Amino acid sequence: MTPEHPYTLVAELTYRCPLQCAYCSNPVELDRHRLELDTAVWVRIIEQAEALGVVQLNLSGGEPLLRDDLAEIIGAARRRELYVNLITSAVPLARERLAVLQKAGLDAVQISLQDSTPAGSAAVAGVDRFDAKIAAAEWTTALGLPLTINIVLHRENIERVGEFIALAERLGAQRVELANTQYLGWALANRAKLLPSRAQLERARDIADEARARLRGQMEVLFVLPDYYADRPRACMDGWGRRFIVVAPDGLVLPCHAAHTLPGFDFPRAPQHSLEHAWRDTEAFQRFRGDAWMPEPCRSCDKRHVDFGGCRCQAFHLTGEATATDPACGLSPQHGIVLRARHEADRVPPPSYRYRSLRVVR
């Protein structure tokens, strides 16, 4: 059965970015994704999203601040009464522009930090923009906008979870997301360098649990386990085509950020097709809804309507089959792939990252 409507539109406005983060979820072959929709098309997409039942808009990328028309896009969402969240590296940003975006209708800001120091940030992002990020966070709270600090955790920074929480407190964040790396895109290419050991993970989780209890009612502390240590898969995007609809910079309409990497799918493209058509009528969005597609052990698992079989993109990139049980699941016949990766995480990592290789796509 097709869900009645999506709740959130993720608008990936551009893949351009001034950073080179080694865990970036954007396509590895960035030079094949140069096209960007113009302002008028994004306005129509937002209108279609609201008509379909969407109530929240996440503006993402790449770096959405590189779009000169960002205020106009936010204004279109405000006219449709959508809650607008800007997901950003905060580079480049000036306080004056942030005020303009707020006036246009921006509701909240999520700023990514790579580490708690300039040197640590530069090591994973390829460039040092730490001070600019801190300034942007301070402007956000000064303007009264809700602030989320997001840190992607990995082997090289997970020991500093306590510092991240303290920094988020100092910045006046309402929420801190300590999100362990999802190993797709550039992160999969750098997995041997990024995947933490179990001992690192358990220490970090203990620190996060203590902070969550201490800060209850003041700041939300979210700690997201890496799939590789969870033993049961997460409901990726709350299930394929159930609550989220993603539009890529070139107009591909997707059920998740990485779905375009799956072979054999004919995803619709805006503006040639409406969001309603994509959501309700296309085989691509129907492919992994429900449980009829599931192999064993998923099909008879009592958690199949909780995790929805896990991540289809992760299953494909680890096994070569998008229909396979996600190897992150301890019941998967191919769980050994994940166990071997865990074992390798206890070894000395490679000396360097493979950085996101195209910093700015024009």
mmCIF file of C-alpha atoms in Angstrom:
data_model
loop_
_atom_site.group_PDB
_atom_site.id
_atom_site.type_symbol
_atom_site.label_atom_id
_atom_site.label_comp_id
_atom_site.label_asym_id
_atom_site.label_seq_id
_atom_site.Cartn_x
_atom_site.Cartn_y
_atom_site.Cartn_z
ATOM 1 C CA MET A 1 0.000 0.000 0.000
ATOM 2 C CA THR A 2 1.362 3.431 -0.956
ATOM 3 C CA PRO A 3 1.754 5.741 2.069
ATOM 4 C CA GLU A 4 -0.711 8.609 1.938
ATOM 5 C CA HIS A 5 1.972 11.266 1.659
ATOM 6 C CA PRO A 6 5.571 12.105 2.551
ATOM 7 C CA TYR A 7 6.236 14.366 5.531
ATOM 8 C CA THR A 8 9.625 15.816 4.571
ATOM 9 C CA LEU A 9 11.111 17.088 1.317
ATOM 10 C CA VAL A 10 14.904 16.965 1.221
ATOM 11 C CA ALA A 11 16.003 19.518 -1.370
ATOM 12 C CA GLU A 12 19.598 18.874 -2.373
ATOM 13 C CA LEU A 13 20.074 22.237 -4.015
ATOM 14 C CA THR A 14 23.642 21.686 -5.231
ATOM 15 C CA TYR A 15 26.551 19.285 -4.967
ATOM 16 C CA ARG A 16 28.965 22.215 -4.958
ATOM 17 C CA CYS A 17 30.826 22.597 -1.669
ATOM 18 C CA PRO A 18 33.910 24.446 -0.396
ATOM 19 C CA LEU A 19 34.836 21.463 1.783
ATOM 20 C CA GLN A 20 36.267 18.055 0.809
ATOM 21 C CA CYS A 21 34.971 15.900 3.661
ATOM 22 C CA ALA A 22 36.202 12.330 3.468
ATOM 23 C CA TYR A 23 32.824 10.977 4.643
ATOM 24 C CA CYS A 24 30.646 13.054 2.290
ATOM 25 C CA SER A 25 27.435 11.298 1.209
ATOM 26 C CA ASN A 26 27.410 13.039 -2.182
ATOM 27 C CA PRO A 27 28.166 10.972 -5.317
ATOM 28 C CA VAL A 28 31.750 9.761 -5.671
ATOM 29 C CA GLU A 29 31.661 10.633 -9.382
ATOM 30 C CA LEU A 30 30.817 14.276 -8.833
ATOM 31 C CA ASP A 31 31.834 15.353 -12.323
ATOM 32 C CA ARG A 32 28.838 13.410 -13.690
ATOM 33 C CA HIS A 33 26.397 15.489 -11.624
ATOM 34 C CA ARG A 34 26.937 19.054 -12.783
ATOM 35 C CA LEU A 35 23.382 20.102 -13.644
ATOM 36 C CA GLU A 36 21.314 22.202 -11.204
ATOM 37 C CA LEU A 37 17.643 23.116 -11.309
ATOM 38 C CA ASP A 38 16.842 26.803 -11.602
ATOM 39 C CA THR A 39 14.863 28.858 -9.111
ATOM 40 C CA ALA A 40 11.521 28.564 -10.889
ATOM 41 C CA VAL A 41 11.688 24.774 -10.919
ATOM 42 C CA TRP A 42 12.526 24.618 -7.201
ATOM 43 C CA VAL A 43 9.578 26.896 -6.455
ATOM 44 C CA ARG A 44 7.261 24.538 -8.378
ATOM 45 C CA ILE A 45 8.717 21.525 -6.554
ATOM 46 C CA ILE A 46 8.012 23.186 -3.202
ATOM 47 C CA GLU A 47 4.446 23.953 -4.266
ATOM 48 C CA GLN A 48 3.951 20.335 -5.377
ATOM 49 C CA ALA A 49 5.442 19.063 -2.114
ATOM 50 C CA GLU A 50 3.015 21.065 0.010
ATOM 51 C CA ALA A 51 0.084 19.874 -2.123
ATOM 52 C CA LEU A 52 1.276 16.288 -1.586
ATOM 53 C CA GLY A 53 1.225 16.733 2.195
ATOM 54 C CA VAL A 54 4.829 17.645 3.005
ATOM 55 C CA VAL A 55 5.145 19.820 6.121
ATOM 56 C CA GLN A 56 8.934 20.179 6.423
ATOM 57 C CA LEU A 57 11.649 21.246 3.997
ATOM 58 C CA ASN A 58 15.301 20.337 4.578
ATOM 59 C CA LEU A 59 17.640 22.431 2.428
ATOM 60 C CA SER A 60 20.786 20.446 1.844
ATOM 61 C CA GLY A 61 23.599 19.745 -0.591
ATOM 62 C CA GLY A 62 26.599 19.961 -1.085
ATOM 63 C CA GLU A 63 26.457 23.392 0.402
ATOM 64 C CA PRO A 64 23.086 25.150 -0.084
ATOM 65 C CA LEU A 65 24.622 28.532 0.795
ATOM 66 C CA LEU A 66 26.324 28.482 -2.605
ATOM 67 C CA ARG A 67 22.932 29.048 -4.209
ATOM 68 C CA ASP A 68 22.432 32.768 -4.786
ATOM 69 C CA ASP A 69 18.656 32.216 -4.827
ATOM 70 C CA LEU A 70 18.492 30.575 -1.395
ATOM 71 C CA ALA A 71 16.357 33.346 0.136
ATOM 72 C CA GLU A 72 13.913 33.112 -2.757
ATOM 73 C CA ILE A 73 13.605 29.336 -2.322
ATOM 74 C CA ILE A 74 13.046 29.770 1.427
ATOM 75 C CA GLY A 75 10.436 32.429 0.718
ATOM 76 C CA ALA A 76 8.540 30.032 -1.538
ATOM 77 C CA ALA A 77 8.456 27.486 1.296
ATOM 78 C CA ARG A 78 7.282 30.137 3.770
ATOM 79 C CA ARG A 79 4.374 31.023 1.484
ATOM 80 C CA ARG A 80 3.381 27.362 1.595
ATOM 81 C CA GLU A 81 3.779 27.326 5.411
ATOM 82 C CA LEU A 82 6.481 24.661 5.413
ATOM 83 C CA TYR A 83 8.924 24.398 8.304
ATOM 84 C CA VAL A 84 12.314 25.224 6.758
ATOM 85 C CA ASN A 85 15.544 23.751 8.089
ATOM 86 C CA LEU A 86 18.918 24.752 6.625
ATOM 87 C CA ILE A 87 21.503 21.946 6.753
ATOM 88 C CA THR A 88 24.836 23.619 6.182
ATOM 89 C CA SER A 89 28.579 23.658 6.700
ATOM 90 C CA ALA A 90 28.064 27.405 7.337
ATOM 91 C CA VAL A 91 30.704 28.157 4.690
ATOM 92 C CA PRO A 92 30.328 30.740 3.273
ATOM 93 C CA LEU A 93 27.995 32.692 5.547
ATOM 94 C CA ALA A 94 27.796 36.250 6.856
ATOM 95 C CA ARG A 95 25.561 37.388 9.694
ATOM 96 C CA GLU A 96 23.788 39.801 7.351
ATOM 97 C CA ARG A 97 22.873 37.008 4.966
ATOM 98 C CA LEU A 98 21.661 34.792 7.787
ATOM 99 C CA ALA A 99 19.343 37.613 8.887
ATOM 100 C CA VAL A 100 18.032 37.864 5.315
ATOM 101 C CA LEU A 101 17.346 34.135 5.247
ATOM 102 C CA GLN A 102 15.555 34.373 8.593
ATOM 103 C CA LYS A 103 13.384 37.203 7.285
ATOM 104 C CA ALA A 104 12.582 35.133 4.197
ATOM 105 C CA GLY A 105 11.192 32.381 6.448
ATOM 106 C CA LEU A 106 14.051 30.215 7.715
ATOM 107 C CA ASP A 107 12.965 28.330 10.854
ATOM 108 C CA ALA A 108 16.060 26.445 12.030
ATOM 109 C CA VAL A 109 19.734 25.849 11.252
ATOM 110 C CA GLN A 110 21.849 22.701 11.468
ATOM 111 C CA ILE A 111 25.590 23.347 11.312
ATOM 112 C CA SER A 112 28.098 20.573 10.777
ATOM 113 C CA LEU A 113 31.357 20.552 12.709
ATOM 114 C CA GLN A 114 34.108 18.185 11.683
ATOM 115 C CA ASP A 115 36.012 18.358 14.961
ATOM 116 C CA SER A 116 36.536 20.424 18.113
ATOM 117 C CA THR A 117 39.721 22.129 16.861
ATOM 118 C CA PRO A 118 40.837 23.829 13.629
ATOM 119 C CA ALA A 119 43.500 21.186 12.989
ATOM 120 C CA GLY A 120 41.097 18.293 13.457
ATOM 121 C CA SER A 121 38.538 19.949 11.209
ATOM 122 C CA ALA A 122 41.065 20.543 8.450
ATOM 123 C CA ALA A 123 42.275 16.944 8.618
ATOM 124 C CA VAL A 124 38.908 15.505 7.536
ATOM 125 C CA ALA A 125 37.517 18.433 5.510
ATOM 126 C CA GLY A 126 40.702 19.236 3.619
ATOM 127 C CA VAL A 127 40.468 22.914 4.601
ATOM 128 C CA ASP A 128 40.260 24.829 7.882
ATOM 129 C CA ARG A 129 36.941 26.647 8.339
ATOM 130 C CA PHE A 130 36.497 25.974 12.049
ATOM 131 C CA ASP A 131 36.397 29.599 13.221
ATOM 132 C CA ALA A 132 33.874 30.518 10.509
ATOM 133 C CA LYS A 133 31.612 27.702 11.655
ATOM 134 C CA ILE A 134 31.773 28.782 15.291
ATOM 135 C CA ALA A 135 30.938 32.365 14.312
ATOM 136 C CA ALA A 136 27.962 31.183 12.260
ATOM 137 C CA ALA A 137 26.676 29.137 15.195
ATOM 138 C CA GLU A 138 26.914 32.191 17.463
ATOM 139 C CA TRP A 139 25.026 34.331 14.922
ATOM 140 C CA THR A 140 22.321 31.660 14.698
ATOM 141 C CA THR A 141 21.565 31.680 18.414
ATOM 142 C CA ALA A 142 21.938 35.486 18.618
ATOM 143 C CA LEU A 143 19.198 35.815 15.995
ATOM 144 C CA GLY A 144 16.958 33.465 17.978
ATOM 145 C CA LEU A 145 17.036 30.627 15.461
ATOM 146 C CA PRO A 146 17.027 27.068 16.851
ATOM 147 C CA LEU A 147 20.487 25.560 16.393
ATOM 148 C CA THR A 148 21.477 21.937 15.902
ATOM 149 C CA ILE A 149 25.149 21.026 15.957
ATOM 150 C CA ASN A 150 25.884 17.921 13.904
ATOM 151 C CA ILE A 151 29.144 15.997 14.206
ATOM 152 C CA VAL A 152 29.855 12.990 12.040
ATOM 153 C CA LEU A 153 31.772 10.614 14.292
ATOM 154 C CA HIS A 154 34.602 8.375 13.109
ATOM 155 C CA ARG A 155 37.819 6.807 14.346
ATOM 156 C CA GLU A 156 39.776 10.078 14.256
ATOM 157 C CA ASN A 157 37.361 12.194 16.341
ATOM 158 C CA ILE A 158 35.151 9.860 18.393
ATOM 159 C CA GLU A 159 37.463 10.196 21.404
ATOM 160 C CA ARG A 160 36.367 13.850 21.663
ATOM 161 C CA VAL A 161 32.639 13.293 22.144
ATOM 162 C CA GLY A 162 32.791 15.082 25.511
ATOM 163 C CA GLU A 163 34.403 18.107 23.856
ATOM 164 C CA PHE A 164 31.707 18.176 21.159
ATOM 165 C CA ILE A 165 28.947 18.171 23.750
ATOM 166 C CA ALA A 166 30.640 20.920 25.772
ATOM 167 C CA LEU A 167 31.088 23.020 22.636
ATOM 168 C CA ALA A 168 27.424 22.602 21.675
ATOM 169 C CA GLU A 169 26.460 23.686 25.199
ATOM 170 C CA ARG A 170 28.653 26.771 24.951
ATOM 171 C CA LEU A 171 27.141 27.685 21.609
ATOM 172 C CA GLY A 172 23.603 27.472 22.993
ATOM 173 C CA ALA A 173 22.495 24.634 20.719
ATOM 174 C CA GLN A 174 19.092 23.084 21.316
ATOM 175 C CA ARG A 175 20.296 19.761 19.946
ATOM 176 C CA VAL A 176 23.595 18.000 19.297
ATOM 177 C CA GLU A 177 23.668 15.080 16.888
ATOM 178 C CA LEU A 178 26.577 12.707 17.395
ATOM 179 C CA ALA A 179 26.006 10.720 14.234
ATOM 180 C CA ASN A 180 28.413 7.918 13.464
ATOM 181 C CA THR A 181 29.410 7.756 9.824
ATOM 182 C CA GLN A 182 27.077 6.042 7.377
ATOM 183 C CA TYR A 183 29.356 4.085 5.050
ATOM 184 C CA LEU A 184 28.132 5.095 1.616
ATOM 185 C CA GLY A 185 29.619 7.460 -0.959
ATOM 186 C CA TRP A 186 33.007 8.855 0.025
ATOM 187 C CA ALA A 187 32.725 7.290 3.482
ATOM 188 C CA LEU A 188 32.667 3.777 2.023
ATOM 189 C CA ALA A 189 35.825 4.591 0.081
ATOM 190 C CA ASN A 190 37.421 5.704 3.386
ATOM 191 C CA ARG A 191 35.919 3.054 5.661
ATOM 192 C CA ALA A 192 39.252 1.560 6.734
ATOM 193 C CA LYS A 193 40.335 4.999 7.925
ATOM 194 C CA LEU A 194 36.996 6.033 9.475
ATOM 195 C CA LEU A 195 35.395 3.029 11.172
ATOM 196 C CA PRO A 196 36.000 3.199 14.962
ATOM 197 C CA SER A 197 36.773 0.213 17.134
ATOM 198 C CA ARG A 198 34.126 -1.236 19.432
ATOM 199 C CA ALA A 199 36.072 0.020 22.459
ATOM 200 C CA GLN A 200 36.064 3.573 21.090
ATOM 201 C CA LEU A 201 32.363 3.339 20.362
ATOM 202 C CA GLU A 202 31.418 2.067 23.815
ATOM 203 C CA ARG A 203 33.402 4.809 25.582
ATOM 204 C CA ALA A 204 31.775 7.471 23.418
ATOM 205 C CA ARG A 205 28.288 6.090 23.995
ATOM 206 C CA ASP A 206 28.813 6.101 27.759
ATOM 207 C CA ILE A 207 29.839 9.773 27.639
ATOM 208 C CA ALA A 208 26.814 10.640 25.494
ATOM 209 C CA ASP A 209 24.459 8.751 27.836
ATOM 210 C CA GLU A 210 25.777 10.640 30.855
ATOM 211 C CA ALA A 211 25.405 13.973 29.058
ATOM 212 C CA ARG A 212 21.880 13.115 27.910
ATOM 213 C CA ALA A 213 20.814 12.539 31.505
ATOM 214 C CA ARG A 214 22.570 15.667 32.759
ATOM 215 C CA LEU A 215 21.189 17.936 30.032
ATOM 216 C CA ARG A 216 17.639 16.612 29.870
ATOM 217 C CA GLY A 217 15.309 19.554 29.377
ATOM 218 C CA GLN A 218 18.186 21.842 28.325
ATOM 219 C CA MET A 219 19.744 20.313 25.228
ATOM 220 C CA GLU A 220 18.874 17.148 23.345
ATOM 221 C CA VAL A 221 21.825 14.777 22.958
ATOM 222 C CA LEU A 222 21.411 12.250 20.162
ATOM 223 C CA PHE A 223 23.952 9.459 19.663
ATOM 224 C CA VAL A 224 23.515 7.434 16.461
ATOM 225 C CA LEU A 225 25.236 4.049 16.390
ATOM 226 C CA PRO A 226 27.075 3.033 13.228
ATOM 227 C CA ASP A 227 25.160 0.319 11.397
ATOM 228 C CA TYR A 228 28.257 -1.867 11.506
ATOM 229 C CA TYR A 229 27.954 -2.276 15.289
ATOM 230 C CA ALA A 230 24.175 -2.276 15.716
ATOM 231 C CA ASP A 231 23.555 -5.968 14.773
ATOM 232 C CA ARG A 232 20.100 -4.991 13.531
ATOM 233 C CA PRO A 233 19.671 -2.510 10.675
ATOM 234 C CA ARG A 234 18.068 0.867 11.101
ATOM 235 C CA ALA A 235 14.964 1.865 9.172
ATOM 236 C CA CYS A 236 16.825 3.824 6.516
ATOM 237 C CA MET A 237 14.916 7.078 5.874
ATOM 238 C CA ASP A 238 12.138 5.458 7.973
ATOM 239 C CA GLY A 239 11.611 2.984 5.159
ATOM 240 C CA TRP A 240 11.864 3.257 1.374
ATOM 241 C CA GLY A 241 9.330 5.799 0.092
ATOM 242 C CA ARG A 242 7.415 6.066 3.363
ATOM 243 C CA ARG A 243 8.067 9.520 4.833
ATOM 244 C CA PHE A 244 10.831 11.259 2.868
ATOM 245 C CA ILE A 245 11.103 12.420 -0.715
ATOM 246 C CA VAL A 246 14.490 13.619 -1.976
ATOM 247 C CA VAL A 247 15.134 15.815 -4.999
ATOM 248 C CA ALA A 248 18.728 15.857 -6.246
ATOM 249 C CA PRO A 249 20.344 18.983 -7.741
ATOM 250 C CA ASP A 250 19.657 17.786 -11.293
ATOM 251 C CA GLY A 251 15.996 17.016 -10.552
ATOM 252 C CA LEU A 252 16.084 13.272 -9.907
ATOM 253 C CA VAL A 253 13.253 12.415 -7.507
ATOM 254 C CA LEU A 254 14.429 9.770 -5.053
ATOM 255 C CA PRO A 255 13.314 7.903 -1.916
ATOM 256 C CA CYS A 256 16.759 8.464 -0.342
ATOM 257 C CA HIS A 257 19.996 10.348 -0.993
ATOM 258 C CA ALA A 258 21.958 7.458 -2.504
ATOM 259 C CA ALA A 259 19.183 5.668 -4.407
ATOM 260 C CA HIS A 260 20.567 6.942 -7.719
ATOM 261 C CA THR A 261 23.540 4.575 -7.219
ATOM 262 C CA LEU A 262 21.306 1.507 -7.563
ATOM 263 C CA PRO A 263 21.306 -0.047 -11.050
ATOM 264 C CA GLY A 264 18.135 -0.900 -12.928
ATOM 265 C CA PHE A 265 15.997 1.963 -11.586
ATOM 266 C CA ASP A 266 14.231 4.549 -13.707
ATOM 267 C CA PHE A 267 13.755 7.411 -11.273
ATOM 268 C CA PRO A 268 11.549 10.289 -12.481
ATOM 269 C CA ARG A 269 13.014 13.723 -12.916
ATOM 270 C CA ALA A 270 11.583 17.157 -12.124
ATOM 271 C CA PRO A 271 10.262 19.160 -13.865
ATOM 272 C CA GLN A 272 9.278 16.494 -16.419
ATOM 273 C CA HIS A 273 7.270 14.654 -13.752
ATOM 274 C CA SER A 274 5.417 15.865 -10.680
ATOM 275 C CA LEU A 275 6.262 14.791 -7.147
ATOM 276 C CA GLU A 276 2.821 13.213 -6.847
ATOM 277 C CA HIS A 277 3.502 11.064 -9.913
ATOM 278 C CA ALA A 278 6.875 10.025 -8.486
ATOM 279 C CA TRP A 279 5.403 9.180 -5.082
ATOM 280 C CA ARG A 280 2.238 7.370 -6.139
ATOM 281 C CA ASP A 281 2.749 5.981 -9.621
ATOM 282 C CA THR A 282 6.360 5.034 -10.318
ATOM 283 C CA GLU A 283 7.709 1.514 -10.029
ATOM 284 C CA ALA A 284 10.946 2.884 -8.538
ATOM 285 C CA PHE A 285 9.159 4.245 -5.458
ATOM 286 C CA GLN A 286 7.043 1.103 -5.153
ATOM 287 C CA ARG A 287 10.000 -1.308 -5.464
ATOM 288 C CA PHE A 288 10.829 -1.696 -1.762
ATOM 289 C CA ARG A 289 7.567 -0.671 -0.121
ATOM 290 C CA GLY A 290 5.827 -3.292 1.969
ATOM 291 C CA ASP A 291 7.450 -6.690 2.522
ATOM 292 C CA ALA A 292 6.646 -8.710 -0.611
ATOM 293 C CA TRP A 293 10.122 -7.965 -2.028
ATOM 294 C CA MET A 294 11.933 -9.202 1.061
ATOM 295 C CA PRO A 295 14.084 -12.342 1.056
ATOM 296 C CA GLU A 296 14.497 -14.544 4.073
ATOM 297 C CA PRO A 297 15.316 -13.991 6.887
ATOM 298 C CA CYS A 298 13.662 -10.553 6.482
ATOM 299 C CA ARG A 299 10.313 -11.848 5.239
ATOM 300 C CA SER A 300 9.573 -13.865 8.376
ATOM 301 C CA CYS A 301 11.314 -11.499 10.824
ATOM 302 C CA ASP A 302 9.083 -9.879 13.462
ATOM 303 C CA LYS A 303 11.081 -6.628 13.008
ATOM 304 C CA ARG A 304 10.380 -6.304 9.273
ATOM 305 C CA HIS A 305 7.825 -3.528 9.844
ATOM 306 C CA VAL A 306 10.259 -1.730 12.155
ATOM 307 C CA ASP A 307 13.484 -1.724 10.151
ATOM 308 C CA PHE A 308 11.916 -2.370 6.708
ATOM 309 C CA GLY A 309 14.834 -4.548 5.734
ATOM 310 C CA GLY A 310 17.484 -1.922 6.447
ATOM 311 C CA CYS A 311 19.310 0.171 3.852
ATOM 312 C CA ARG A 312 18.887 -0.899 0.231
ATOM 313 C CA CYS A 313 21.882 1.162 -0.894
ATOM 314 C CA GLN A 314 24.127 -0.341 1.782
ATOM 315 C CA ALA A 315 22.937 -3.823 0.825
ATOM 316 C CA PHE A 316 23.836 -3.186 -2.811
ATOM 317 C CA HIS A 317 27.226 -1.606 -2.197
ATOM 318 C CA LEU A 318 28.296 -4.405 0.147
ATOM 319 C CA THR A 319 26.784 -7.412 -1.647
ATOM 320 C CA GLY A 320 26.046 -6.314 -5.213
ATOM 321 C CA GLU A 321 22.315 -7.008 -4.707
ATOM 322 C CA ALA A 322 19.845 -4.287 -3.702
ATOM 323 C CA THR A 323 17.328 -6.953 -2.622
ATOM 324 C CA ALA A 324 19.753 -8.651 -0.223
ATOM 325 C CA THR A 325 19.264 -8.567 3.528
ATOM 326 C CA ASP A 326 21.286 -5.598 4.780
ATOM 327 C CA PRO A 327 24.610 -7.121 5.952
ATOM 328 C CA ALA A 328 24.454 -4.855 9.006
ATOM 329 C CA CYS A 329 21.831 -7.273 10.320
ATOM 330 C CA GLY A 330 23.216 -10.059 12.463
ATOM 331 C CA LEU A 331 20.779 -12.467 10.774
ATOM 332 C CA SER A 332 22.044 -11.718 7.270
ATOM 333 C CA PRO A 333 23.771 -14.615 5.498
ATOM 334 C CA GLN A 334 26.378 -12.018 4.457
ATOM 335 C CA HIS A 335 26.884 -10.469 7.898
ATOM 336 C CA GLY A 336 30.497 -11.626 7.667
ATOM 337 C CA ILE A 337 31.209 -8.607 5.448
ATOM 338 C CA VAL A 338 30.475 -6.344 8.408
ATOM 339 C CA LEU A 339 32.268 -8.575 10.896
ATOM 340 C CA ARG A 340 35.415 -8.413 8.788
ATOM 341 C CA ALA A 341 35.173 -4.621 8.639
ATOM 342 C CA ARG A 342 34.872 -4.532 12.451
ATOM 343 C CA HIS A 343 37.955 -6.733 12.758
ATOM 344 C CA GLU A 344 39.892 -4.447 10.435
ATOM 345 C CA ALA A 345 38.913 -1.467 12.605
ATOM 346 C CA ASP A 346 41.111 -2.870 15.373
ATOM 347 C CA ARG A 347 44.148 -2.601 13.116
ATOM 348 C CA VAL A 348 46.307 0.390 12.257
ATOM 349 C CA PRO A 349 44.313 2.532 9.760
ATOM 350 C CA PRO A 350 45.639 3.800 6.408
ATOM 351 C CA PRO A 351 47.754 6.968 6.684
ATOM 352 C CA SER A 352 45.513 9.266 4.631
ATOM 353 C CA TYR A 353 41.984 9.912 3.382
ATOM 354 C CA ARG A 354 40.622 9.822 -0.110
ATOM 355 C CA TYR A 355 39.139 13.323 -0.120
ATOM 356 C CA ARG A 356 36.029 14.416 -1.970
ATOM 357 C CA SER A 357 37.862 15.116 -5.207
ATOM 358 C CA LEU A 358 35.833 17.860 -6.858
ATOM 359 C CA ARG A 359 35.528 20.719 -4.396
ATOM 360 C CA VAL A 360 33.381 22.989 -6.518
ATOM 361 C CA VAL A 361 31.247 21.743 -9.392
ATOM 362 C CA ARG A 362 30.397 24.424 -11.942
#
